[in-house]
Coordinates of C-alpha atoms in Angstrom, one line a residue:
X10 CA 24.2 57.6 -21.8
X11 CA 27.2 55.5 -20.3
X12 CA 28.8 53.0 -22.7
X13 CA 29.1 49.6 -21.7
X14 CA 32.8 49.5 -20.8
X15 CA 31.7 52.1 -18.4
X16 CA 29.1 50.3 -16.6
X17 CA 31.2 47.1 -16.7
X18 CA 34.1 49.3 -15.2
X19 CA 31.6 50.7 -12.2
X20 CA 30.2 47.4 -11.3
X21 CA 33.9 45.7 -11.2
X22 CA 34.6 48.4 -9.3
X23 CA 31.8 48.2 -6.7
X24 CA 32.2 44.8 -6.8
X25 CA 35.5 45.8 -5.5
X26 CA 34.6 48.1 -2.8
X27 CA 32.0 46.0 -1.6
X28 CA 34.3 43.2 -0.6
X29 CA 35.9 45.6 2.2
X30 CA 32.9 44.3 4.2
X31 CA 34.1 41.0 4.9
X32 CA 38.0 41.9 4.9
X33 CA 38.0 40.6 9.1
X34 CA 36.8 37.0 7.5
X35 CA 39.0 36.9 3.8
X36 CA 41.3 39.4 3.0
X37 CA 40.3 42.0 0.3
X38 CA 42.3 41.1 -3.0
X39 CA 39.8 42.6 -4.9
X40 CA 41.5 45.4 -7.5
X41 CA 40.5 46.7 -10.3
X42 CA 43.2 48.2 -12.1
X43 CA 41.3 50.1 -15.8
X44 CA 43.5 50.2 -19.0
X45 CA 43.5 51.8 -21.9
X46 CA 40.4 50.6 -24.9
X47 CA 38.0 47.7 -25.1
X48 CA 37.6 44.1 -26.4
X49 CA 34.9 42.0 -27.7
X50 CA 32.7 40.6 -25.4
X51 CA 33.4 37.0 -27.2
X52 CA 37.0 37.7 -25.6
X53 CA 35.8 36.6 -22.5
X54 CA 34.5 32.9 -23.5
X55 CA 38.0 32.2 -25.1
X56 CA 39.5 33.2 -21.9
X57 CA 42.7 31.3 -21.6
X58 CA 43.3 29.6 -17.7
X59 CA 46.9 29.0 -16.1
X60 CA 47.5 28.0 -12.9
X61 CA 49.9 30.1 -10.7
X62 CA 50.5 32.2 -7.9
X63 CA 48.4 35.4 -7.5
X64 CA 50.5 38.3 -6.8
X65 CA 49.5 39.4 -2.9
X66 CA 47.0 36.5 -2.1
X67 CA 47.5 35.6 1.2
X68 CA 48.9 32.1 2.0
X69 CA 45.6 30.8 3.4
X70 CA 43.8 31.7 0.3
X71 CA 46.2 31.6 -2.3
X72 CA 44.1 28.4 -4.3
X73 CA 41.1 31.0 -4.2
X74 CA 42.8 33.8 -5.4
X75 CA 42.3 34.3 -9.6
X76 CA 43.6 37.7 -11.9
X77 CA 41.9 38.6 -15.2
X78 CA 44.0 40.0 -17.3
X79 CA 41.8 41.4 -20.3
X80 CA 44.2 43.3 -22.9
X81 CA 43.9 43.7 -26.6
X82 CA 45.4 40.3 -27.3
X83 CA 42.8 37.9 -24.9
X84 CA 41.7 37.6 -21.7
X85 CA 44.5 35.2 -19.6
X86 CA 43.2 34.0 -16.2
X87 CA 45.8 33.0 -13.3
X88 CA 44.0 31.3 -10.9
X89 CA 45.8 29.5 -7.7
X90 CA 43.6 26.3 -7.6
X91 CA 40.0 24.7 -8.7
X92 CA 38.6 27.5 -6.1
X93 CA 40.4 30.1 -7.8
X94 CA 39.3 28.6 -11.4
X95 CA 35.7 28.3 -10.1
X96 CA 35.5 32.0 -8.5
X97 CA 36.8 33.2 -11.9
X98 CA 34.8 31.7 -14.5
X99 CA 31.4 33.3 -11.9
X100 CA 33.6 36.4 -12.9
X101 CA 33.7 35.6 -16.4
X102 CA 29.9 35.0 -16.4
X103 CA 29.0 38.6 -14.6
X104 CA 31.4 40.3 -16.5
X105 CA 29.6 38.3 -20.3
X106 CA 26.2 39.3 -18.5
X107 CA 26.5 43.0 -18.4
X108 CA 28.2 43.2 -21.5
X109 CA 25.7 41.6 -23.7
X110 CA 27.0 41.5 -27.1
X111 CA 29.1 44.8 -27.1
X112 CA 32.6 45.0 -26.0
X113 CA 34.1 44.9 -22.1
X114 CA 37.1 47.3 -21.5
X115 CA 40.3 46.5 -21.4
X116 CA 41.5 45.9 -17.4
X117 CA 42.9 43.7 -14.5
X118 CA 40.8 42.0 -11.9
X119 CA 42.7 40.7 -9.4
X120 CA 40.7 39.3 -6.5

């Protein structure tokens, strides 16, 4: 049986792959970079959100662009603009939805 922080992993990473489909209308940002461990799931309600740039968002979308940074000390979210911020907290929601109550592995999301 695969743990949660596996499944979480796969579906942040198909999430990832699928969005090569529409690269020709927005430009794929979507990475998932896995690290090392896991965190509470509660983690990702106390999320704290900055606004900045998104390393290699594309001008045109840069306020869409958002990274999750989960780690052992919180989850941070940049986000460049309300779009970003919005896009973000639907990531926040899949990501609490799959994980239930049990913990969500430590990784990046940049997207």
């Amino acid at each position: 049986m695969r743990t949660v922080a596996a499944i979480v992993v796969a579906a942040m990473s198909a999430f990832a792959v699928a969005g090569g489909v529409y690269d020709d209308v927005l430009p794929a940002l979507r990475k998932v970079t896995p690290g090392s461990g896991e965190v509470g799931a509660s983690s990702l309600a106390a999320a704290r959100f900055v606004r900045g740039t998104v390393a290699g968002a594309p001008e045109r979308v840069a306020s869409q662009a958002y990274s999750l940074d989960i780690s052992q000390d919180g989850v941070v979210v940049t986000a460049g603009g309300d779009a970003g911020e919005r896009y973000a907290k639907t990531t926040l929601g899949q990501l609490a939805k799959l994980a239930g109550d049990r913990s969500v592995p430590v990784a990046k999301v940049v997207d």
